[in-house]
Amino acid sequence: MKEFLMPSLGADMEDGTLVEWRKKPGDPVTRGDIIAEVDTQKGLIEIEVFEDGYVDKLLVDPGEKVPVGTAMALIRTGDSETGQEKEQGLEFPVSEKEKVVLQPTEEHFDEKPLPQKFPGKRIKASPLARRIAEENKIDLSKITGTGENGAIIKDDVNKAIEQRTAPETEEKISETLPEKEPEKIADSGKSIRMAVAAAMSKSNREIPHYYLSKKIDMSKSLYWIKESNKERSVQERLLPAALLIKAVAKSLDEVPQLNAVWENALQIKNEINVGFVVSLRSGGIMVPSINNADLKSVSQIMDSLNDLIPRARAMKLRSSELNSSTITLTSLGEGGADTLLGVIYPPQVAVIGFGGIIEEAWAENGMLGIRPVINASLSGDHRATDGLTGNRFLTILNKNLQNPEDL
Amino acid sequence: MKENEIKQELYALLQQIAPETEPSALAPDENIKESLDIDSFDTLRFIVSVNEKFEIEIPEEDYGKITTIGLLTNYIQKKM
């Protein structure tokens, strides 16, 4: 039997509200099936199952707000059919990334710097205890920890909550009870804004960014797109973004250190899944992933964009499309600003930014000409890589965009 | 199809792409993309929808000739 857990759809996600089960007990499921629909800050997301088997039991009712990492259902896997069942609770998905974002629901200890209220002083507490304390406005500095080395654990915080004066306690406890009614689906623009704010604040707080940029002559790439589009129906036409995504993915083959996550150490990812920033007209961004972009043709990447962008704007993405990216690409498109220096989406270690394509005076081989130019930037995590790596990446990216026919 | 009917169809197509805007408020010589703040992806979607609605082929080199409602309406009338 395996537990199906509320997945994380990014470092910024803490919980989601179950809207609907798509499967019922007894139903067969195969890897990739949609098992539930969950309302998150990133809209209504279809959550996929990662096991083959049968739904044994649903543990959560529609309307419940479920923290990331909480068991939502039990899945009877192939093993259990033959009696070799094992309890393997935390086996669920896959990515290293999730292990990190799941941490807040486990009791373990760390030493995070305190909020600014207590400058210079550190308090040992488990992340779960910290979260409960924060939610209940409990001052950790006034609690004596009973955990390992005096660390404050969940029970210590709960005791402190109980010890408050009676009326206050009642009020606070009622606030922490699971909500039975579905939370009103918050104004989507506002909640996305909050999700972006949380992820970017974390990034700026924790990641020492370095920035590099390179001007790239886009004449050959744009000519290649133009010629290619002449032979295509309007529905099949390519946009420069598709070529940029392919060029970035191919360049990462040669500089794999940037296609990675930072989780106390650099962990290079095998798959190159490019998260593509889609801005919403109502404000905020969504970053669906184009998986295995290095293995796809430019046409296939354009097909992915045609599929993903409208669904991202309608906030109808699947969980696997939101939590699998290994690097982020953000492009301003035509007009507007020349340069974009991105903020890294944790736990990734790099973001590639493209400004608008503009005509510029361009000197080459002692000659002056006018060329369409794009400013490509790399924001890198300096814990993970150095400017030399970033420099190599931008050089290879330039080379690839000068040979679009090979992409 | 009369000029006015074409315009009404165009407004409806633009409304699908940028639901919070009022395309009918566009002046005939106003740049559609800039005024409605449409990116290159949505511009392509709009051209695809014009292609499908009016059944006309719009080669890429003509994109510069259809930047306003006035220009696009004339373009469609000539092609139909």
Short mmCIF file of C-alpha atoms in Angstrom, two decimals:
data_model
loop_
_atom_site.label_atom_id
_atom_site.label_comp_id
_atom_site.label_asym_id
_atom_site.label_seq_id
_atom_site.Cartn_x
_atom_site.Cartn_y
_atom_site.Cartn_z
CA MET A 1 0.00 0.00 0.00
CA LYS A 2 1.32 3.42 -0.81
CA GLU A 3 0.19 6.78 0.38
CA PHE A 4 -0.73 9.33 -2.22
CA LEU A 5 0.51 12.66 -0.88
CA MET A 6 -0.43 16.23 -1.64
CA PRO A 7 2.35 17.15 -4.06
CA SER A 8 4.27 20.37 -4.01
CA LEU A 9 3.95 22.50 -7.10
CA GLY A 10 6.89 24.67 -6.19
CA ALA A 11 8.86 26.09 -3.34
CA ASP A 12 6.13 28.62 -2.73
CA MET A 13 3.28 26.17 -2.19
CA GLU A 14 2.23 25.26 1.35
CA ASP A 15 -1.15 23.69 0.85
CA GLY A 16 -4.00 23.12 -1.55
CA THR A 17 -7.75 22.67 -1.21
CA LEU A 18 -9.20 19.44 -2.57
CA VAL A 19 -11.97 20.34 -4.99
CA GLU A 20 -12.86 16.97 -6.42
CA TRP A 21 -11.77 13.35 -6.48
CA ARG A 22 -11.65 12.01 -10.03
CA LYS A 23 -11.25 8.43 -8.78
CA LYS A 24 -13.16 6.46 -6.18
CA PRO A 25 -12.15 3.51 -4.00
CA GLY A 26 -11.72 0.40 -6.14
CA ASP A 27 -10.88 2.32 -9.31
CA PRO A 28 -7.74 1.21 -11.15
CA VAL A 29 -5.09 3.90 -11.65
CA THR A 30 -2.00 4.02 -13.82
CA ARG A 31 0.92 6.38 -13.56
CA GLY A 32 -0.03 9.76 -14.99
CA ASP A 33 -3.79 9.42 -14.38
CA ILE A 34 -5.53 12.44 -12.92
CA ILE A 35 -6.67 11.42 -9.45
CA ALA A 36 -7.92 14.75 -8.10
CA GLU A 37 -8.45 18.41 -8.78
CA VAL A 38 -6.90 20.77 -6.27
CA ASP A 39 -7.31 24.53 -5.88
CA THR A 40 -3.97 26.21 -5.31
CA GLN A 41 -2.54 29.68 -5.57
CA LYS A 42 -1.72 28.69 -9.13
CA GLY A 43 -5.31 27.94 -10.03
CA LEU A 44 -7.19 24.67 -10.33
CA ILE A 45 -4.57 22.01 -10.86
CA GLU A 46 -5.14 18.44 -11.98
CA ILE A 47 -3.04 16.21 -9.75
CA GLU A 48 -1.52 13.10 -11.25
CA VAL A 49 -0.86 9.77 -9.58
CA PHE A 50 2.61 8.24 -9.73
CA GLU A 51 1.75 4.60 -9.10
CA ASP A 52 0.00 1.81 -10.90
CA GLY A 53 -2.61 0.07 -8.78
CA TYR A 54 -6.04 0.52 -7.28
CA VAL A 55 -7.47 3.28 -5.12
CA ASP A 56 -7.92 1.71 -1.71
CA LYS A 57 -9.19 4.58 0.40
CA LEU A 58 -9.67 8.32 0.08
CA LEU A 59 -8.47 10.05 3.23
CA VAL A 60 -9.51 13.63 2.51
CA ASP A 61 -12.91 15.10 1.69
CA PRO A 62 -13.53 17.70 -0.99
CA GLY A 63 -13.30 21.14 0.55
CA GLU A 64 -10.47 20.26 2.92
CA LYS A 65 -7.35 22.36 2.92
CA VAL A 66 -4.43 19.94 2.76
CA PRO A 67 -0.80 20.83 3.61
CA VAL A 68 1.86 19.69 1.14
CA GLY A 69 3.07 16.19 1.98
CA THR A 70 -0.15 15.07 3.69
CA ALA A 71 -1.49 11.62 2.77
CA MET A 72 -4.63 12.13 0.65
CA ALA A 73 -5.36 8.57 -0.38
CA LEU A 74 -4.08 5.01 -0.13
CA ILE A 75 -3.13 3.28 -3.35
CA ARG A 76 -2.98 -0.49 -3.46
CA THR A 77 -0.02 -1.16 -5.72
CA GLY A 78 0.84 -4.30 -7.66
CA ASP A 79 2.87 -5.57 -4.73
CA SER A 80 -0.04 -5.53 -2.36
CA GLU A 81 -2.07 -7.70 -4.72
CA THR A 82 0.47 -10.47 -4.33
CA GLY A 83 0.71 -10.05 -0.63
CA GLN A 84 4.13 -8.42 -0.66
CA GLU A 85 2.72 -5.20 0.59
CA LYS A 86 5.03 -2.79 2.30
CA GLU A 87 4.31 0.47 3.98
CA GLN A 88 6.32 2.96 2.02
CA GLY A 89 4.74 6.17 3.00
CA LEU A 90 7.04 8.81 1.66
CA GLU A 91 7.90 7.14 -1.58
CA PHE A 92 5.60 9.33 -3.64
CA PRO A 93 6.93 11.42 -6.32
CA VAL A 94 10.20 11.42 -7.50
CA SER A 95 11.93 14.65 -7.63
CA GLU A 96 14.58 15.76 -5.22
CA LYS A 97 12.90 19.12 -5.24
CA GLU A 98 9.84 17.78 -3.53
CA LYS A 99 11.80 16.22 -0.74
CA VAL A 100 12.87 19.67 0.25
CA VAL A 101 9.50 21.31 0.08
CA LEU A 102 7.99 18.43 1.99
CA GLN A 103 10.26 19.08 4.93
CA PRO A 104 8.03 21.50 6.80
CA THR A 105 5.61 18.68 7.60
CA GLU A 106 8.25 16.51 9.22
CA GLU A 107 9.77 16.95 12.63
CA HIS A 108 13.43 17.64 12.21
CA PHE A 109 15.70 20.39 13.25
CA ASP A 110 17.44 23.25 11.70
CA GLU A 111 18.86 26.52 12.69
CA LYS A 112 17.28 29.19 10.62
CA PRO A 113 18.00 32.80 11.32
CA LEU A 114 15.23 34.34 13.32
CA PRO A 115 12.98 37.03 12.00
CA GLN A 116 14.42 40.47 12.43
CA LYS A 117 12.64 40.89 15.72
CA PHE A 118 15.43 38.94 17.38
CA PRO A 119 18.58 40.10 15.71
CA GLY A 120 21.69 38.13 16.50
CA LYS A 121 19.94 35.32 18.34
CA ARG A 122 19.11 31.86 17.01
CA ILE A 123 16.47 29.53 18.33
CA LYS A 124 16.51 25.83 17.54
CA ALA A 125 13.13 24.63 16.38
CA SER A 126 11.68 22.16 13.91
CA PRO A 127 10.18 23.71 10.78
CA LEU A 128 6.77 22.33 11.71
CA ALA A 129 6.98 23.90 15.16
CA ARG A 130 8.10 27.14 13.57
CA ARG A 131 5.17 27.11 11.19
CA ILE A 132 2.58 26.36 13.88
CA ALA A 133 4.09 29.10 16.03
CA GLU A 134 3.95 31.57 13.19
CA GLU A 135 0.35 30.68 12.35
CA ASN A 136 -0.66 31.15 15.96
CA LYS A 137 1.53 34.16 16.59
CA ILE A 138 3.51 32.36 19.29
CA ASP A 139 6.86 33.89 20.23
CA LEU A 140 9.38 31.04 20.02
CA SER A 141 11.85 32.85 22.27
CA LYS A 142 9.43 32.35 25.19
CA ILE A 143 9.20 28.58 24.77
CA THR A 144 11.48 25.99 26.34
CA GLY A 145 12.24 23.24 23.87
CA THR A 146 12.02 19.56 24.85
CA GLY A 147 13.41 18.10 21.64
CA GLU A 148 16.94 17.09 20.75
CA ASN A 149 19.49 19.57 22.19
CA GLY A 150 16.65 21.68 23.55
CA ALA A 151 15.08 22.25 20.15
CA ILE A 152 11.48 23.37 20.15
CA ILE A 153 9.16 20.76 18.68
CA LYS A 154 5.51 20.75 17.68
CA ASP A 155 4.29 19.61 21.14
CA ASP A 156 6.08 22.52 22.82
CA VAL A 157 4.33 25.01 20.59
CA ASN A 158 0.97 23.32 21.03
CA LYS A 159 1.47 23.47 24.82
CA ALA A 160 2.21 27.18 24.58
CA ILE A 161 -0.97 27.67 22.57
CA GLU A 162 -3.00 25.82 25.22
CA GLN A 163 -1.44 27.88 28.00
CA ARG A 164 -2.78 31.10 26.65
CA THR A 165 -5.70 32.71 28.45
CA ALA A 166 -8.93 30.80 27.97
CA PRO A 167 -10.90 32.99 25.55
CA GLU A 168 -7.87 33.58 23.39
CA THR A 169 -7.09 29.87 23.30
CA GLU A 170 -10.57 29.07 22.13
CA GLU A 171 -10.34 31.61 19.42
CA LYS A 172 -6.95 30.46 18.22
CA ILE A 173 -7.81 26.79 18.24
CA SER A 174 -10.89 27.41 16.19
CA GLU A 175 -8.65 29.11 13.70
CA THR A 176 -6.37 26.12 13.40
CA LEU A 177 -9.10 23.53 12.99
CA PRO A 178 -9.30 22.09 9.52
CA GLU A 179 -11.85 23.94 7.51
CA LYS A 180 -14.72 21.79 6.37
CA GLU A 181 -16.14 24.19 3.83
CA PRO A 182 -14.12 24.85 0.70
CA GLU A 183 -12.29 28.09 1.11
CA LYS A 184 -13.64 30.68 -1.21
CA ILE A 185 -11.50 30.50 -4.28
CA ALA A 186 -9.54 33.62 -3.67
CA ASP A 187 -9.31 36.27 -6.28
CA SER A 188 -6.91 34.45 -8.57
CA GLY A 189 -4.84 37.48 -9.44
CA LYS A 190 -4.22 38.24 -5.80
CA SER A 191 -3.31 34.69 -4.83
CA ILE A 192 -0.91 34.32 -7.76
CA ARG A 193 0.66 37.60 -6.72
CA MET A 194 1.17 36.12 -3.26
CA ALA A 195 2.66 32.91 -4.69
CA VAL A 196 5.10 34.88 -6.81
CA ALA A 197 5.93 37.10 -3.83
CA ALA A 198 6.69 34.10 -1.61
CA ALA A 199 8.94 32.37 -4.16
CA MET A 200 10.82 35.49 -5.13
CA SER A 201 11.32 36.63 -1.53
CA LYS A 202 12.77 33.22 -0.70
CA SER A 203 15.02 33.47 -3.74
CA ASN A 204 16.32 36.90 -2.90
CA ARG A 205 16.81 35.97 0.75
CA GLU A 206 18.65 32.71 0.16
CA ILE A 207 20.28 32.78 -3.26
CA PRO A 208 23.41 34.86 -3.91
CA HIS A 209 22.76 35.78 -7.54
CA TYR A 210 25.40 36.68 -10.10
CA TYR A 211 24.49 38.16 -13.46
CA LEU A 212 26.06 37.96 -16.92
CA SER A 213 24.71 39.15 -20.24
CA LYS A 214 25.64 38.84 -23.88
CA LYS A 215 24.33 40.57 -26.99
CA ILE A 216 23.49 38.03 -29.65
CA ASP A 217 23.07 38.75 -33.36
CA MET A 218 19.72 37.20 -34.31
CA SER A 219 19.93 37.72 -38.11
CA LYS A 220 20.53 34.07 -38.91
CA SER A 221 17.94 32.79 -36.45
CA LEU A 222 15.24 35.19 -37.62
CA TYR A 223 16.01 34.42 -41.28
CA TRP A 224 15.74 30.71 -40.54
CA ILE A 225 12.35 31.23 -38.82
CA LYS A 226 11.11 33.39 -41.70
CA GLU A 227 12.08 30.84 -44.33
CA SER A 228 10.66 28.01 -42.27
CA ASN A 229 7.36 29.88 -41.77
CA LYS A 230 6.94 30.40 -45.51
CA GLU A 231 6.36 26.69 -45.82
CA ARG A 232 4.03 26.47 -42.87
CA SER A 233 0.32 27.10 -42.51
CA VAL A 234 -0.52 29.96 -40.16
CA GLN A 235 -1.46 27.41 -37.47
CA GLU A 236 2.00 25.86 -37.63
CA ARG A 237 4.10 29.01 -37.68
CA LEU A 238 7.05 29.36 -35.36
CA LEU A 239 7.80 32.16 -32.93
CA PRO A 240 11.36 33.12 -31.95
CA ALA A 241 10.57 31.91 -28.40
CA ALA A 242 10.47 28.28 -29.60
CA LEU A 243 13.94 28.62 -31.10
CA LEU A 244 15.28 30.33 -27.97
CA ILE A 245 13.97 27.51 -25.78
CA LYS A 246 15.61 24.90 -28.00
CA ALA A 247 18.88 26.84 -28.12
CA VAL A 248 18.95 27.14 -24.31
CA ALA A 249 18.15 23.45 -23.84
CA LYS A 250 20.84 22.39 -26.31
CA SER A 251 23.39 24.67 -24.67
CA LEU A 252 22.62 23.09 -21.30
CA ASP A 253 23.71 19.73 -22.71
CA GLU A 254 27.20 21.20 -22.73
CA VAL A 255 26.91 23.10 -19.43
CA PRO A 256 24.88 20.71 -17.25
CA GLN A 257 25.84 22.49 -14.01
CA LEU A 258 23.17 25.09 -14.74
CA ASN A 259 20.46 22.47 -15.23
CA ALA A 260 20.33 21.59 -11.58
CA VAL A 261 18.90 22.26 -8.16
CA TRP A 262 20.68 23.40 -5.02
CA GLU A 263 19.79 21.33 -1.98
CA ASN A 264 22.75 21.79 0.35
CA ALA A 265 24.85 20.79 -2.65
CA LEU A 266 24.62 21.01 -6.40
CA GLN A 267 22.44 18.25 -7.83
CA ILE A 268 22.61 18.08 -11.59
CA LYS A 269 19.43 16.92 -13.28
CA ASN A 270 19.41 14.46 -16.16
CA GLU A 271 16.30 15.74 -17.86
CA ILE A 272 16.36 19.26 -19.28
CA ASN A 273 12.92 20.61 -18.45
CA VAL A 274 12.67 24.29 -19.34
CA GLY A 275 10.16 26.30 -17.32
CA PHE A 276 8.79 29.02 -19.57
CA VAL A 277 7.46 32.16 -17.91
CA VAL A 278 3.94 33.06 -19.07
CA SER A 279 2.66 36.38 -17.87
CA LEU A 280 -1.01 36.61 -17.06
CA ARG A 281 -3.05 39.54 -18.30
CA SER A 282 -4.50 39.97 -14.84
CA GLY A 283 -0.99 40.18 -13.33
CA GLY A 284 1.34 37.50 -12.02
CA ILE A 285 3.09 34.70 -13.86
CA MET A 286 2.78 30.97 -14.41
CA VAL A 287 5.78 28.82 -15.30
CA PRO A 288 4.77 25.62 -17.10
CA SER A 289 7.55 23.25 -18.03
CA ILE A 290 8.55 22.03 -21.47
CA ASN A 291 9.97 18.67 -20.55
CA ASN A 292 12.99 17.18 -22.33
CA ALA A 293 13.26 20.33 -24.42
CA ASP A 294 16.72 19.29 -25.68
CA LEU A 295 15.22 16.18 -27.27
CA LYS A 296 12.35 18.03 -28.96
CA SER A 297 12.46 19.71 -32.36
CA VAL A 298 11.72 23.42 -32.62
CA SER A 299 8.32 22.51 -34.12
CA GLN A 300 7.55 20.22 -31.20
CA ILE A 301 8.50 22.99 -28.77
CA MET A 302 6.16 25.36 -30.63
CA ASP A 303 3.41 22.72 -30.32
CA SER A 304 4.08 22.59 -26.57
CA LEU A 305 3.82 26.39 -26.35
CA ASN A 306 0.55 26.35 -28.31
CA ASP A 307 -0.79 23.86 -25.82
CA LEU A 308 0.67 25.27 -22.60
CA ILE A 309 0.34 29.06 -22.93
CA PRO A 310 -3.47 29.22 -23.31
CA ARG A 311 -3.88 26.68 -20.49
CA ALA A 312 -1.45 28.61 -18.28
CA ARG A 313 -3.43 31.81 -18.92
CA ALA A 314 -6.65 29.97 -18.11
CA MET A 315 -4.86 28.54 -15.03
CA LYS A 316 -5.55 24.99 -16.10
CA LEU A 317 -2.26 23.17 -15.80
CA ARG A 318 -1.39 19.71 -14.55
CA SER A 319 0.76 19.11 -11.51
CA SER A 320 3.56 17.55 -13.60
CA GLU A 321 3.65 20.67 -15.77
CA LEU A 322 4.23 22.92 -12.79
CA ASN A 323 6.74 21.02 -10.67
CA SER A 324 9.14 19.43 -13.11
CA SER A 325 11.19 22.32 -14.49
CA THR A 326 14.94 22.25 -13.93
CA ILE A 327 15.73 25.72 -15.26
CA THR A 328 13.64 28.79 -16.12
CA LEU A 329 13.57 30.87 -19.28
CA THR A 330 11.90 34.24 -19.44
CA SER A 331 11.52 36.27 -22.61
CA LEU A 332 10.02 39.71 -23.05
CA GLY A 333 9.18 39.25 -26.73
CA GLU A 334 9.04 42.15 -29.12
CA GLY A 335 9.31 45.77 -28.10
CA GLY A 336 9.73 46.93 -24.56
CA ALA A 337 12.84 46.58 -22.43
CA ASP A 338 16.21 45.56 -23.90
CA THR A 339 17.49 43.52 -20.98
CA LEU A 340 15.90 41.22 -18.44
CA LEU A 341 17.82 40.04 -15.38
CA GLY A 342 15.74 37.27 -13.84
CA VAL A 343 15.30 36.12 -10.26
CA ILE A 344 16.06 32.41 -9.79
CA TYR A 345 13.13 30.12 -8.94
CA PRO A 346 14.33 28.00 -6.00
CA PRO A 347 15.65 25.34 -5.79
CA GLN A 348 16.82 25.89 -9.38
CA VAL A 349 20.24 27.45 -9.86
CA ALA A 350 19.80 29.59 -12.97
CA VAL A 351 17.34 31.65 -14.96
CA ILE A 352 17.91 32.75 -18.54
CA GLY A 353 16.42 36.11 -19.55
CA PHE A 354 15.86 37.49 -23.04
CA GLY A 355 15.04 41.11 -23.73
CA GLY A 356 13.21 42.29 -26.82
CA ILE A 357 14.83 41.87 -30.26
CA ILE A 358 15.94 45.31 -31.43
CA GLU A 359 17.90 46.66 -34.38
CA GLU A 360 21.34 47.88 -33.39
CA ALA A 361 24.53 49.11 -34.93
CA TRP A 362 26.77 46.06 -34.95
CA ALA A 363 30.51 46.04 -35.54
CA GLU A 364 32.04 42.80 -36.80
CA ASN A 365 35.29 42.08 -38.64
CA GLY A 366 35.98 45.78 -38.89
CA MET A 367 32.65 46.45 -40.58
CA LEU A 368 29.64 48.26 -39.24
CA GLY A 369 26.13 47.03 -39.99
CA ILE A 370 22.61 46.99 -38.61
CA ARG A 371 21.48 43.73 -37.02
CA PRO A 372 18.52 42.46 -35.02
CA VAL A 373 20.03 41.91 -31.60
CA ILE A 374 18.80 40.15 -28.48
CA ASN A 375 20.30 40.65 -25.04
CA ALA A 376 20.61 37.25 -23.38
CA SER A 377 21.22 37.22 -19.65
CA LEU A 378 22.06 34.55 -17.16
CA SER A 379 21.27 34.91 -13.45
CA GLY A 380 23.19 32.20 -11.65
CA ASP A 381 23.27 30.89 -8.09
CA HIS A 382 26.79 31.65 -6.90
CA ARG A 383 26.65 28.81 -4.38
CA ALA A 384 26.25 26.40 -7.26
CA THR A 385 28.31 27.84 -10.11
CA ASP A 386 30.68 30.70 -10.92
CA GLY A 387 30.83 33.32 -13.61
CA LEU A 388 33.12 31.10 -15.66
CA THR A 389 30.35 28.51 -16.05
CA GLY A 390 27.84 31.21 -16.90
CA ASN A 391 30.24 32.70 -19.40
CA ARG A 392 30.66 29.34 -21.11
CA PHE A 393 26.91 28.90 -21.30
CA LEU A 394 26.31 32.28 -22.96
CA THR A 395 29.12 31.63 -25.45
CA ILE A 396 27.63 28.27 -26.43
CA LEU A 397 24.14 29.79 -26.60
CA ASN A 398 25.45 32.40 -29.03
CA LYS A 399 27.08 29.70 -31.14
CA ASN A 400 23.83 27.71 -31.26
CA LEU A 401 21.77 30.74 -32.30
CA GLN A 402 24.23 31.38 -35.15
CA ASN A 403 23.48 27.87 -36.44
CA PRO A 404 19.70 27.61 -36.17
CA GLU A 405 19.51 24.90 -38.83
CA ASP A 406 21.37 22.56 -36.48
CA LEU A 407 18.95 23.09 -33.60
CA MET B 1 -19.09 40.96 -46.16
CA LYS B 2 -19.55 44.61 -45.32
CA GLU B 3 -16.85 46.66 -43.63
CA ASN B 4 -18.85 47.01 -40.46
CA GLU B 5 -19.54 43.28 -40.23
CA ILE B 6 -15.83 42.54 -40.59
CA LYS B 7 -15.03 44.99 -37.82
CA GLN B 8 -17.59 43.41 -35.50
CA GLU B 9 -16.06 39.98 -36.15
CA LEU B 10 -12.58 41.34 -35.46
CA TYR B 11 -13.71 42.90 -32.19
CA ALA B 12 -15.16 39.54 -31.11
CA LEU B 13 -11.92 37.71 -31.99
CA LEU B 14 -9.84 40.25 -30.08
CA GLN B 15 -12.19 40.04 -27.13
CA GLN B 16 -11.50 36.30 -26.88
CA ILE B 17 -7.76 36.98 -26.69
CA ALA B 18 -7.87 39.98 -24.38
CA PRO B 19 -11.15 39.55 -22.50
CA GLU B 20 -10.69 42.52 -20.19
CA THR B 21 -10.27 45.04 -23.03
CA GLU B 22 -12.78 46.82 -25.23
CA PRO B 23 -11.54 46.29 -28.79
CA SER B 24 -14.52 48.24 -30.21
CA ALA B 25 -13.07 51.35 -28.59
CA LEU B 26 -10.00 51.11 -30.83
CA ALA B 27 -9.64 53.95 -33.31
CA PRO B 28 -9.33 52.69 -36.94
CA ASP B 29 -5.70 53.85 -37.09
CA GLU B 30 -4.66 52.71 -33.62
CA ASN B 31 -2.02 49.97 -33.32
CA ILE B 32 -3.96 46.92 -32.11
CA LYS B 33 -1.05 45.14 -30.48
CA GLU B 34 0.23 48.11 -28.55
CA SER B 35 -3.16 49.46 -27.50
CA LEU B 36 -4.48 46.14 -26.22
CA ASP B 37 -1.07 45.11 -24.88
CA ILE B 38 -0.99 41.79 -26.74
CA ASP B 39 2.23 39.77 -26.85
CA SER B 40 3.66 37.96 -29.85
CA PHE B 41 2.04 34.66 -28.88
CA ASP B 42 -1.43 36.20 -28.68
CA THR B 43 -0.80 38.15 -31.89
CA LEU B 44 -0.16 34.84 -33.63
CA ARG B 45 -3.32 33.39 -32.09
CA PHE B 46 -5.26 36.38 -33.37
CA ILE B 47 -3.88 35.94 -36.89
CA VAL B 48 -4.76 32.23 -36.76
CA SER B 49 -8.31 33.12 -35.73
CA VAL B 50 -8.61 35.70 -38.54
CA ASN B 51 -7.31 33.09 -40.97
CA GLU B 52 -9.90 30.57 -39.81
CA LYS B 53 -12.82 33.01 -39.55
CA PHE B 54 -12.42 34.68 -42.95
CA GLU B 55 -10.66 31.77 -44.66
CA ILE B 56 -7.84 33.92 -45.98
CA GLU B 57 -4.13 33.20 -46.02
CA ILE B 58 -1.97 35.84 -44.30
CA PRO B 59 1.72 35.37 -45.15
CA GLU B 60 4.19 36.46 -42.50
CA GLU B 61 5.53 39.31 -44.64
CA ASP B 62 2.07 40.91 -44.54
CA TYR B 63 2.04 41.23 -40.74
CA GLY B 64 3.23 44.83 -41.07
CA LYS B 65 0.24 45.67 -43.28
CA ILE B 66 -2.41 44.67 -40.76
CA THR B 67 -1.42 46.52 -37.61
CA THR B 68 -4.64 48.54 -37.19
CA ILE B 69 -8.34 47.71 -37.42
CA GLY B 70 -8.63 49.97 -40.49
CA LEU B 71 -5.74 48.30 -42.33
CA LEU B 72 -6.81 44.80 -41.36
CA THR B 73 -10.41 45.40 -42.49
CA ASN B 74 -9.24 46.60 -45.90
CA TYR B 75 -6.82 43.71 -46.15
CA ILE B 76 -9.57 41.18 -45.44
CA GLN B 77 -11.95 42.83 -47.93
CA LYS B 78 -9.36 42.61 -50.67
CA LYS B 79 -8.53 38.98 -49.94
CA MET B 80 -12.10 37.70 -49.69
#
